[in-house]
Amino acid sequence: MKNIEVKICSGTTCFVMGSSFLSELYEIIPQKYGDRVTVKPSLCLGQCSNSDKHSKAPYVKIDEEYISEATIEKVLNILDKKVCGNE
Amino acid sequence: MFIDIGCSQKKKYNQNAYGDYFISKRYKDTGRVIAILSDGLGSGIKANILASMTATMLLKFIEAQSDIRVACETIMNSLPVCKVRKISYSTFSAIDCDEDGNAKIVEEGNPQFLWIKNNEIQEPEYKVITSKTFTNRHMHLYKINLEKGDRIIFCSDGVTQAALGTKELHLGLRREGLIEIVLNKLKEEPDISSDDLTRYIVKQVEIIEPDHKLKDDTSVACLYFRDPRRAMVFTGPPYDMEQDNLYATSFYNFNGKKAIAGGTTANLVARELNLEIQPDTNLNVGKLPGISYMKGIDLVTEGILTLTKTAEYLETGVAKDDAAGKLMNFLLDSDEIKFMVGAKLNQAHYNPNLPVEIEIRKNVIKKISNLLEDKYTKKVDVRFV
């Protein structure tokens, strides 16, 4: 089974747009998924300057996929689906 | 040579103002340093006003005059006399020196300064100059040459007279006692900074006082002549992307401590030099992003938020143990700080949805460099790339 990697952007834009509230994920994810998912912070993922008119920060990267306007619920929902799909 | 200046003070017990005043000024272009410690008569607000007036005026006089002797003589001749005690309103010690080690020192009324070379006390010769207007006033004029490793320590009489009248030290700590404290500490920590040394001495004075209540204002100032501790901070990506590698390499090869303030900057250095970045989850507390680790670099933090917070900490002097606190300690543990500031705009920061805390990097760096120069007497060089 492949390990899922979650990276939470802690670049300036993401941080002020709410990624500081995502820090709870560092506790929730290991509790919920054990070693099936690893979660770590990341320096600027570079997404904030790529987006079109309005920034969709904060960004979270799950494997190769970027999640814009990330919230704890949004990230957990995607992880639930991925973990189920992996099994 | 770099002159590391430090001063530590404690008020007399139960007083709400300091009766001693220390002031120093560093002249970046000439390497000249002027420092003055003044002790105002009495204690509390009155002494505070007398001491601060004497010290600030003396600084201005020495600055304007080419000769410290003339400046000090003028002040000595014109200090008013206290009606009650019939002595002058304040006493002072002043030093005018440069980075080549040439120093002139004048003392009027304060305890004799300590000159420490190779952990030994030097006893330099001095000239006595008597006031023309008040014959009971004399000042001592010293002309000395300082070498690397030398220290000059000034103190107010609160130090030498500490514990006066007690059973153990009925004549007070005196100069001998102070020398013992200082030399023992220097044996233990030969490279101790001026700040740490003066704080240590004041603490010792407090310990020997009965009930740890200081009977007089207690001040210690130290000038330490040594090699400068160099540091460089790289913040913001350079304007010309094609030069990234050049700047990253010159930063990495800098001879001194290195810090990066900026996620994009850290990514840039990592990319150009093939280094790995490891973010630390532990420090991601409060309102600041955490720090990261990179091989060969002493500190990696986020950019603008951390810098803004660092400026705030430097201004108040109080810091939390977060990324900005770490950056502040990094800066304060250095003497010569170079900022390499990338001038490229971060498009994402000009989003109207973002909170107003996002300031312009140039302004924040300017604020930090002014604080480091004026408040912490560091040598700062800012270069935009």
Tab-separated table of C-alpha atoms in Angstrom:
chain	number	residue	atom	x	y	z
A	1	MET	CA	0.000	0.000	0.000
A	2	LYS	CA	1.373	3.365	-1.002
A	3	ASN	CA	1.941	5.987	1.644
A	4	ILE	CA	0.034	9.239	1.121
A	5	GLU	CA	2.017	12.445	1.594
A	6	VAL	CA	0.400	15.650	2.813
A	7	LYS	CA	2.320	18.935	2.699
A	8	ILE	CA	0.855	22.028	4.348
A	9	CYS	CA	2.188	25.230	2.870
A	10	SER	CA	3.486	27.630	5.509
A	11	GLY	CA	4.552	30.318	3.064
A	12	THR	CA	3.572	33.857	3.988
A	13	THR	CA	0.438	34.087	1.867
A	14	CYS	CA	-0.912	30.694	2.921
A	15	PHE	CA	-0.016	31.369	6.522
A	16	VAL	CA	-1.939	34.620	6.783
A	17	MET	CA	-4.798	33.151	4.760
A	18	GLY	CA	-5.330	30.433	7.339
A	19	SER	CA	-2.733	27.683	7.108
A	20	SER	CA	-1.825	28.390	10.738
A	21	PHE	CA	-5.211	26.887	11.642
A	22	LEU	CA	-4.325	23.791	9.654
A	23	SER	CA	-1.562	22.978	12.149
A	24	GLU	CA	-4.099	20.810	13.995
A	25	LEU	CA	-3.672	18.390	11.123
A	26	TYR	CA	-0.215	17.523	12.450
A	27	GLU	CA	-2.018	15.861	15.352
A	28	ILE	CA	-5.229	14.677	13.716
A	29	ILE	CA	-3.717	12.906	10.715
A	30	PRO	CA	-1.328	10.565	12.574
A	31	GLN	CA	-4.108	9.767	15.064
A	32	LYS	CA	-6.650	9.008	12.388
A	33	TYR	CA	-4.607	7.310	9.686
A	34	GLY	CA	-1.506	6.107	11.550
A	35	ASP	CA	1.424	5.513	9.226
A	36	ARG	CA	-0.706	5.366	6.066
A	37	VAL	CA	-0.450	9.142	5.741
A	38	THR	CA	2.539	11.367	6.514
A	39	VAL	CA	2.018	15.048	7.085
A	40	LYS	CA	4.641	17.778	7.180
A	41	PRO	CA	4.934	21.512	6.712
A	42	SER	CA	6.431	22.941	3.570
A	43	LEU	CA	7.935	26.219	2.523
A	44	CYS	CA	6.053	28.130	-0.168
A	45	LEU	CA	4.598	25.633	-2.648
A	46	GLY	CA	4.548	28.383	-5.256
A	47	GLN	CA	0.811	28.170	-5.885
A	48	CYS	CA	-0.181	31.583	-4.548
A	49	SER	CA	1.519	33.441	-7.383
A	50	ASN	CA	0.265	31.017	-10.062
A	51	SER	CA	-3.414	31.374	-9.349
A	52	ASP	CA	-5.469	33.593	-11.613
A	53	LYS	CA	-7.266	36.642	-10.367
A	54	HIS	CA	-7.731	35.849	-6.709
A	55	SER	CA	-5.390	33.883	-4.554
A	56	LYS	CA	-6.912	30.641	-3.351
A	57	ALA	CA	-4.553	30.268	-0.415
A	58	PRO	CA	-4.055	28.358	1.816
A	59	TYR	CA	-2.779	25.461	-0.239
A	60	VAL	CA	-2.188	21.863	0.785
A	61	LYS	CA	-0.491	19.318	-1.432
A	62	ILE	CA	-1.729	15.744	-1.199
A	63	ASP	CA	0.628	13.544	-3.213
A	64	GLU	CA	0.715	15.395	-6.549
A	65	GLU	CA	-2.581	17.220	-6.165
A	66	TYR	CA	-2.886	20.820	-4.906
A	67	ILE	CA	-5.878	21.624	-2.703
A	68	SER	CA	-6.804	25.308	-2.773
A	69	GLU	CA	-8.640	27.128	-0.001
A	70	ALA	CA	-7.806	24.213	2.213
A	71	THR	CA	-9.613	23.593	5.465
A	72	ILE	CA	-9.250	20.765	7.948
A	73	GLU	CA	-12.564	19.241	6.753
A	74	LYS	CA	-11.619	19.511	3.095
A	75	VAL	CA	-8.261	17.814	3.637
A	76	LEU	CA	-9.758	15.049	5.802
A	77	ASN	CA	-12.516	14.376	3.257
A	78	ILE	CA	-10.002	13.909	0.465
A	79	LEU	CA	-7.826	11.741	2.663
A	80	ASP	CA	-10.822	9.578	3.636
A	81	LYS	CA	-11.548	8.900	-0.014
A	82	LYS	CA	-7.896	8.277	-0.869
A	83	VAL	CA	-7.311	5.955	2.030
A	84	CYS	CA	-10.460	3.955	1.149
A	85	GLY	CA	-9.401	3.822	-2.492
A	86	ASN	CA	-5.962	2.609	-1.529
A	87	GLU	CA	-7.302	-0.287	0.503
B	1	MET	CA	38.800	45.529	15.976
B	2	PHE	CA	35.217	45.730	17.024
B	3	ILE	CA	34.132	47.475	20.225
B	4	ASP	CA	31.446	45.482	22.013
B	5	ILE	CA	29.566	47.814	24.352
B	6	GLY	CA	27.338	46.605	27.154
B	7	CYS	CA	25.709	48.145	30.188
B	8	SER	CA	23.592	46.756	32.982
B	9	GLN	CA	21.809	48.734	35.676
B	10	LYS	CA	19.644	48.175	38.729
B	11	LYS	CA	17.769	50.816	40.661
B	12	LYS	CA	18.236	51.548	44.329
B	13	TYR	CA	15.758	49.513	46.363
B	14	ASN	CA	12.302	51.113	46.453
B	15	GLN	CA	13.087	53.749	43.828
B	16	ASN	CA	11.132	54.076	40.626
B	17	ALA	CA	13.796	55.753	38.497
B	18	TYR	CA	17.446	55.104	37.770
B	19	GLY	CA	19.859	57.593	39.318
B	20	ASP	CA	22.695	56.580	36.977
B	21	TYR	CA	22.726	57.115	33.252
B	22	PHE	CA	24.734	55.410	30.540
B	23	ILE	CA	24.913	56.594	26.971
B	24	SER	CA	27.065	55.514	24.058
B	25	LYS	CA	27.385	56.377	20.426
B	26	ARG	CA	29.160	54.609	17.616
B	27	TYR	CA	30.279	56.522	14.504
B	28	LYS	CA	30.056	54.116	11.620
B	29	ASP	CA	32.351	55.973	9.215
B	30	THR	CA	35.260	56.646	11.535
B	31	GLY	CA	35.001	53.696	13.917
B	32	ARG	CA	34.879	56.132	16.823
B	33	VAL	CA	32.974	55.276	19.998
B	34	ILE	CA	32.015	57.661	22.779
B	35	ALA	CA	30.514	56.314	25.987
B	36	ILE	CA	29.589	58.067	29.225
B	37	LEU	CA	28.429	56.828	32.594
B	38	SER	CA	27.076	59.484	34.913
B	39	ASP	CA	25.878	59.172	38.505
B	40	GLY	CA	23.404	61.807	39.683
B	41	LEU	CA	23.451	63.015	43.261
B	42	GLY	CA	20.888	61.314	45.477
B	43	SER	CA	18.468	58.856	43.944
B	44	GLY	CA	15.152	58.627	42.157
B	45	ILE	CA	13.806	61.144	39.669
B	46	LYS	CA	16.077	63.996	40.713
B	47	ALA	CA	19.214	61.918	40.310
B	48	ASN	CA	17.881	60.568	37.043
B	49	ILE	CA	17.487	64.045	35.591
B	50	LEU	CA	20.933	65.153	36.780
B	51	ALA	CA	22.670	62.060	35.462
B	52	SER	CA	20.912	61.993	32.106
B	53	MET	CA	21.532	65.708	31.559
B	54	THR	CA	25.218	65.415	32.395
B	55	ALA	CA	25.702	62.349	30.191
B	56	THR	CA	23.812	63.608	27.146
B	57	MET	CA	25.405	67.042	27.285
B	58	LEU	CA	28.838	65.539	27.693
B	59	LEU	CA	28.248	63.295	24.691
B	60	LYS	CA	27.307	66.295	22.572
B	61	PHE	CA	30.318	68.273	23.840
B	62	ILE	CA	32.812	65.476	23.173
B	63	GLU	CA	31.255	64.942	19.763
B	64	ALA	CA	31.661	68.612	18.876
B	65	GLN	CA	35.106	69.131	20.425
B	66	SER	CA	38.135	67.424	19.071
B	67	ASP	CA	39.450	66.999	22.615
B	68	ILE	CA	37.647	65.095	25.336
B	69	ARG	CA	39.665	67.022	27.935
B	70	VAL	CA	38.212	70.368	26.927
B	71	ALA	CA	34.690	68.975	26.856
B	72	CYS	CA	34.963	67.354	30.266
B	73	GLU	CA	36.650	70.372	31.807
B	74	THR	CA	33.818	72.584	30.630
B	75	ILE	CA	31.260	70.295	32.243
B	76	MET	CA	33.305	69.932	35.447
B	77	ASN	CA	33.639	73.715	35.760
B	78	SER	CA	29.968	74.338	35.242
B	79	LEU	CA	28.189	71.579	37.147
B	80	PRO	CA	26.064	73.235	39.862
B	81	VAL	CA	26.661	72.564	43.539
B	82	CYS	CA	24.021	70.873	45.673
B	83	LYS	CA	22.942	73.325	48.399
B	84	VAL	CA	22.541	70.603	50.997
B	85	ARG	CA	25.609	68.511	50.398
B	86	LYS	CA	27.931	71.188	48.979
B	87	ILE	CA	29.186	68.815	46.287
B	88	SER	CA	28.618	68.746	42.576
B	89	TYR	CA	25.327	67.544	41.177
B	90	SER	CA	26.740	64.584	39.357
B	91	THR	CA	29.879	62.573	38.705
B	92	PHE	CA	30.917	61.009	35.418
B	93	SER	CA	33.282	58.744	33.500
B	94	ALA	CA	33.737	59.261	29.772
B	95	ILE	CA	35.658	57.423	27.078
B	96	ASP	CA	36.428	58.517	23.551
B	97	CYS	CA	38.043	55.694	21.592
B	98	ASP	CA	38.373	54.172	18.141
B	99	GLU	CA	38.672	50.752	16.569
B	100	ASP	CA	42.461	51.069	16.347
B	101	GLY	CA	42.547	51.016	20.142
B	102	ASN	CA	43.375	54.675	20.820
B	103	ALA	CA	41.450	55.732	23.901
B	104	LYS	CA	41.128	58.765	26.083
B	105	ILE	CA	39.310	58.417	29.357
B	106	VAL	CA	38.214	61.071	31.818
B	107	GLU	CA	36.870	60.431	35.309
B	108	GLU	CA	35.348	62.913	37.676
B	109	GLY	CA	34.108	61.518	40.963
B	110	ASN	CA	33.226	58.029	39.749
B	111	PRO	CA	35.184	54.958	40.915
B	112	GLN	CA	38.337	54.297	38.902
B	113	PHE	CA	37.695	52.177	35.831
B	114	LEU	CA	39.192	48.715	35.295
B	115	TRP	CA	41.458	47.997	32.350
B	116	ILE	CA	41.886	44.280	31.853
B	117	LYS	CA	44.511	42.837	29.540
B	118	ASN	CA	45.239	39.088	29.412
B	119	ASN	CA	43.120	38.692	32.537
B	120	GLU	CA	45.336	41.112	34.472
B	121	ILE	CA	44.480	44.547	35.809
B	122	GLN	CA	46.514	47.367	34.269
B	123	GLU	CA	47.302	50.486	36.250
B	124	PRO	CA	47.727	53.255	33.684
B	125	GLU	CA	49.185	56.642	34.530
B	126	TYR	CA	46.922	59.627	34.611
B	127	LYS	CA	47.016	63.387	34.768
B	128	VAL	CA	45.057	65.237	37.448
B	129	ILE	CA	43.252	68.328	36.270
B	130	THR	CA	41.771	70.585	38.937
B	131	SER	CA	38.757	72.720	38.241
B	132	LYS	CA	39.407	76.438	37.980
B	133	THR	CA	36.049	77.336	39.483
B	134	PHE	CA	35.665	74.641	42.146
B	135	THR	CA	39.003	73.652	43.656
B	136	ASN	CA	37.538	70.528	45.281
B	137	ARG	CA	36.816	69.055	41.870
B	138	HIS	CA	39.489	67.068	40.065
B	139	MET	CA	39.338	64.969	37.002
B	140	HIS	CA	41.672	62.184	35.946
B	141	LEU	CA	42.752	62.067	32.314
B	142	TYR	CA	44.088	58.834	30.834
B	143	LYS	CA	45.563	58.255	27.403
B	144	ILE	CA	45.905	54.572	26.679
B	145	ASN	CA	46.329	52.166	23.782
B	146	LEU	CA	44.091	49.152	23.752
B	147	GLU	CA	44.729	45.855	22.036
B	148	LYS	CA	42.549	43.001	20.918
B	149	GLY	CA	41.040	41.202	23.926
B	150	ASP	CA	41.239	44.241	26.224
B	151	ARG	CA	38.277	45.277	28.326
B	152	ILE	CA	37.407	48.574	29.973
B	153	ILE	CA	34.870	48.461	32.796
B	154	PHE	CA	33.184	51.497	34.333
B	155	CYS	CA	30.953	51.372	37.370
B	156	SER	CA	29.024	53.676	39.639
B	157	ASP	CA	29.833	53.849	43.359
B	158	GLY	CA	26.799	51.648	44.008
B	159	VAL	CA	29.091	48.788	42.960
B	160	THR	CA	32.215	49.597	44.951
B	161	GLN	CA	30.240	50.546	48.054
B	162	ALA	CA	27.912	47.555	47.919
B	163	ALA	CA	27.330	45.840	51.274
B	164	LEU	CA	28.986	48.766	53.067
B	165	GLY	CA	28.726	48.427	56.835
B	166	THR	CA	27.958	44.728	56.848
B	167	LYS	CA	29.914	42.320	59.027
B	168	GLU	CA	31.571	40.571	56.092
B	169	LEU	CA	32.366	43.664	54.050
B	170	HIS	CA	32.293	46.595	56.410
B	171	LEU	CA	34.164	48.802	53.926
B	172	GLY	CA	31.979	47.639	51.074
B	173	LEU	CA	32.896	45.590	48.031
B	174	ARG	CA	35.519	48.156	46.981
B	175	ARG	CA	37.616	48.043	43.846
B	176	GLU	CA	39.432	44.920	45.032
B	177	GLY	CA	36.203	42.991	45.442
B	178	LEU	CA	34.984	44.052	42.034
B	179	ILE	CA	38.296	42.998	40.457
B	180	GLU	CA	37.972	39.574	42.058
B	181	ILE	CA	34.437	39.101	40.722
B	182	VAL	CA	35.420	40.179	37.215
B	183	LEU	CA	38.655	38.186	36.937
B	184	ASN	CA	37.028	35.017	38.255
B	185	LYS	CA	34.243	35.315	35.722
B	186	LEU	CA	36.723	35.956	32.912
B	187	LYS	CA	38.697	32.857	33.868
B	188	GLU	CA	35.492	30.876	33.584
B	189	GLU	CA	34.286	32.523	30.356
B	190	PRO	CA	37.147	34.349	28.604
B	191	ASP	CA	35.013	35.389	25.620
B	192	ILE	CA	31.936	36.556	27.522
B	193	SER	CA	30.108	39.437	25.823
B	194	SER	CA	29.955	42.885	27.420
B	195	ASP	CA	26.237	42.519	27.974
B	196	ASP	CA	26.531	39.205	29.787
B	197	LEU	CA	29.503	40.348	31.858
B	198	THR	CA	27.846	43.552	33.078
B	199	ARG	CA	24.642	41.679	33.891
B	200	TYR	CA	26.673	39.154	35.858
B	201	ILE	CA	28.482	41.844	37.884
B	202	VAL	CA	25.253	43.648	38.787
B	203	LYS	CA	23.735	40.321	39.855
B	204	GLN	CA	26.728	39.628	42.107
B	205	VAL	CA	26.399	43.053	43.707
B	206	GLU	CA	22.756	42.355	44.407
B	207	ILE	CA	23.628	39.007	45.977
B	208	ILE	CA	26.108	40.449	48.500
B	209	GLU	CA	23.758	43.225	49.634
B	210	PRO	CA	21.853	42.363	52.838
B	211	ASP	CA	18.381	41.041	51.854
B	212	HIS	CA	19.441	41.673	48.232
B	213	LYS	CA	18.198	45.234	48.535
B	214	LEU	CA	20.469	47.672	46.707
B	215	LYS	CA	21.384	50.702	48.786
B	216	ASP	CA	22.331	52.786	45.779
B	217	ASP	CA	21.805	52.795	42.032
B	218	THR	CA	24.134	50.208	40.568
B	219	SER	CA	25.515	50.466	37.033
B	220	VAL	CA	28.267	48.668	35.186
B	221	ALA	CA	29.362	49.425	31.636
B	222	CYS	CA	31.901	47.471	29.643
B	223	LEU	CA	33.774	47.999	26.389
B	224	TYR	CA	35.343	44.876	24.942
B	225	PHE	CA	37.787	45.138	22.029
B	226	ARG	CA	37.650	42.031	19.876
B	227	ASP	CA	37.206	40.587	16.408
B	228	PRO	CA	33.741	41.295	15.057
B	229	ARG	CA	31.214	38.473	14.822
B	230	ARG	CA	29.931	38.655	11.271
B	231	ALA	CA	26.509	37.615	10.090
B	232	MET	CA	24.530	37.758	6.879
B	233	VAL	CA	20.789	37.665	6.318
B	234	PHE	CA	19.455	36.823	2.877
B	235	THR	CA	15.847	37.867	2.416
B	236	GLY	CA	13.764	38.010	-0.738
B	237	PRO	CA	14.558	36.695	-4.201
B	238	PRO	CA	16.947	38.870	-6.267
B	239	TYR	CA	15.488	41.071	-8.975
B	240	ASP	CA	17.418	39.430	-11.774
B	241	MET	CA	16.518	35.746	-11.788
B	242	GLU	CA	19.518	34.897	-13.931
B	243	GLN	CA	21.794	35.967	-11.100
B	244	ASP	CA	20.150	33.661	-8.537
B	245	ASN	CA	23.025	31.217	-8.561
B	246	LEU	CA	25.612	33.943	-8.123
B	247	TYR	CA	23.824	35.420	-5.093
B	248	ALA	CA	23.081	32.032	-3.553
B	249	THR	CA	26.736	31.043	-3.886
B	250	SER	CA	28.082	34.302	-2.501
B	251	PHE	CA	25.674	34.003	0.431
B	252	TYR	CA	26.665	30.401	1.102
B	253	ASN	CA	30.376	31.232	0.973
B	254	PHE	CA	30.028	34.184	3.343
B	255	ASN	CA	32.542	34.014	6.176
B	256	GLY	CA	30.287	34.199	9.240
B	257	LYS	CA	26.874	33.133	10.461
B	258	LYS	CA	24.079	32.886	7.889
B	259	ALA	CA	20.317	33.242	8.079
B	260	ILE	CA	17.601	33.153	5.446
B	261	ALA	CA	14.357	35.022	6.080
B	262	GLY	CA	11.910	33.976	3.396
B	263	GLY	CA	10.371	30.775	2.108
B	264	THR	CA	10.931	31.648	-1.533
B	265	THR	CA	14.516	32.683	-0.773
B	266	ALA	CA	15.127	29.381	1.025
B	267	ASN	CA	13.669	27.481	-1.948
B	268	LEU	CA	15.919	29.469	-4.264
B	269	VAL	CA	19.087	28.716	-2.285
B	270	ALA	CA	18.096	25.054	-2.012
B	271	ARG	CA	17.448	24.832	-5.743
B	272	GLU	CA	20.640	26.604	-6.829
B	273	LEU	CA	22.942	24.792	-4.417
B	274	ASN	CA	21.164	21.449	-4.372
B	275	LEU	CA	20.437	21.536	-0.658
B	276	GLU	CA	17.600	19.925	1.233
B	277	ILE	CA	15.129	21.915	3.345
B	278	GLN	CA	13.602	20.343	6.402
B	279	PRO	CA	10.757	22.310	7.966
B	280	ASP	CA	10.345	21.975	11.721
B	281	THR	CA	6.810	21.282	12.926
B	282	ASN	CA	7.514	22.040	16.564
B	283	LEU	CA	7.841	25.781	16.313
B	284	ASN	CA	4.755	26.391	14.232
B	285	VAL	CA	3.089	27.992	17.224
B	286	GLY	CA	1.203	31.208	17.687
B	287	LYS	CA	1.065	33.678	14.905
B	288	LEU	CA	4.287	32.867	13.084
B	289	PRO	CA	5.338	30.130	10.680
B	290	GLY	CA	8.030	27.832	12.061
B	291	ILE	CA	11.692	27.564	11.204
B	292	SER	CA	13.361	25.149	8.794
B	293	TYR	CA	16.746	23.501	8.629
B	294	MET	CA	19.296	23.609	5.843
B	295	LYS	CA	22.827	22.275	5.898
B	296	GLY	CA	25.404	25.033	6.372
B	297	ILE	CA	22.843	27.693	7.258
B	298	ASP	CA	22.307	28.690	10.860
B	299	LEU	CA	18.682	29.794	10.671
B	300	VAL	CA	15.895	29.587	8.089
B	301	THR	CA	12.622	31.412	8.740
B	302	GLU	CA	9.626	32.680	6.846
B	303	GLY	CA	10.031	36.201	5.465
B	304	ILE	CA	7.877	39.228	5.944
B	305	LEU	CA	5.772	38.155	8.936
B	306	THR	CA	8.819	36.985	10.855
B	307	LEU	CA	10.790	40.128	9.978
B	308	THR	CA	7.912	42.367	11.040
B	309	LYS	CA	7.680	40.508	14.349
B	310	THR	CA	11.465	40.671	14.784
B	311	ALA	CA	11.337	44.455	14.373
B	312	GLU	CA	8.658	44.550	17.067
B	313	TYR	CA	10.759	42.398	19.415
B	314	LEU	CA	13.836	44.541	18.806
B	315	GLU	CA	11.834	47.642	19.590
B	316	THR	CA	10.412	46.371	22.876
B	317	GLY	CA	13.382	44.218	23.838
B	318	VAL	CA	11.013	41.407	24.821
B	319	ALA	CA	10.833	38.312	22.631
B	320	LYS	CA	8.978	35.013	22.587
B	321	ASP	CA	10.677	31.757	21.716
B	322	ASP	CA	9.323	31.690	18.184
B	323	ALA	CA	10.971	32.104	14.790
B	324	ALA	CA	11.217	35.899	15.225
B	325	GLY	CA	12.743	35.456	18.686
B	326	LYS	CA	15.333	33.154	17.147
B	327	LEU	CA	16.084	35.673	14.423
B	328	MET	CA	16.414	38.433	17.017
B	329	ASN	CA	18.933	36.371	19.017
B	330	PHE	CA	20.788	35.611	15.796
B	331	LEU	CA	21.089	39.355	15.105
B	332	LEU	CA	21.973	40.339	18.668
B	333	ASP	CA	24.700	37.678	18.820
B	334	SER	CA	26.462	39.397	15.914
B	335	ASP	CA	28.382	42.669	15.604
B	336	GLU	CA	28.500	43.267	11.877
B	337	ILE	CA	25.351	42.338	10.030
B	338	LYS	CA	24.919	42.362	6.300
B	339	PHE	CA	21.449	42.215	4.813
B	340	MET	CA	21.170	40.979	1.257
B	341	VAL	CA	17.692	42.061	0.258
B	342	GLY	CA	16.119	40.744	-2.921
B	343	ALA	CA	14.140	43.431	-4.700
B	344	LYS	CA	11.781	41.186	-6.599
B	345	LEU	CA	8.136	41.785	-5.785
B	346	ASN	CA	6.095	38.887	-4.541
B	347	GLN	CA	2.967	39.163	-6.638
B	348	ALA	CA	0.968	37.071	-4.190
B	349	HIS	CA	1.491	39.702	-1.451
B	350	TYR	CA	-0.361	42.344	-3.433
B	351	ASN	CA	-3.646	40.555	-3.097
B	352	PRO	CA	-6.320	42.810	-1.556
B	353	ASN	CA	-7.649	39.836	0.430
B	354	LEU	CA	-4.479	39.643	2.456
B	355	PRO	CA	-4.315	41.238	5.909
B	356	VAL	CA	-2.530	44.567	6.194
B	357	GLU	CA	0.331	43.061	8.227
B	358	ILE	CA	2.069	42.295	4.973
B	359	GLU	CA	4.456	45.203	4.759
B	360	ILE	CA	6.954	46.071	2.136
B	361	ARG	CA	10.193	44.207	2.754
B	362	LYS	CA	12.394	47.239	2.169
B	363	ASN	CA	10.590	49.200	4.886
B	364	VAL	CA	10.818	46.425	7.442
B	365	ILE	CA	14.520	45.922	6.760
B	366	LYS	CA	15.077	49.647	7.111
B	367	LYS	CA	13.316	49.617	10.462
B	368	ILE	CA	15.321	46.614	11.691
B	369	SER	CA	18.614	48.073	10.537
B	370	ASN	CA	17.878	51.407	12.240
B	371	LEU	CA	17.005	49.646	15.477
B	372	LEU	CA	20.138	47.496	15.322
B	373	GLU	CA	22.316	50.531	14.725
B	374	ASP	CA	20.736	52.987	17.145
B	375	LYS	CA	19.488	50.826	19.980
B	376	TYR	CA	21.896	47.889	19.858
B	377	THR	CA	24.989	49.691	18.449
B	378	LYS	CA	25.538	47.101	15.691
B	379	LYS	CA	27.232	47.767	12.387
B	380	VAL	CA	24.695	47.190	9.669
B	381	ASP	CA	25.048	47.098	5.921
B	382	VAL	CA	22.019	46.737	3.657
B	383	ARG	CA	22.465	45.764	0.047
B	384	PHE	CA	19.625	45.446	-2.424
B	385	VAL	CA	20.053	42.862	-5.132
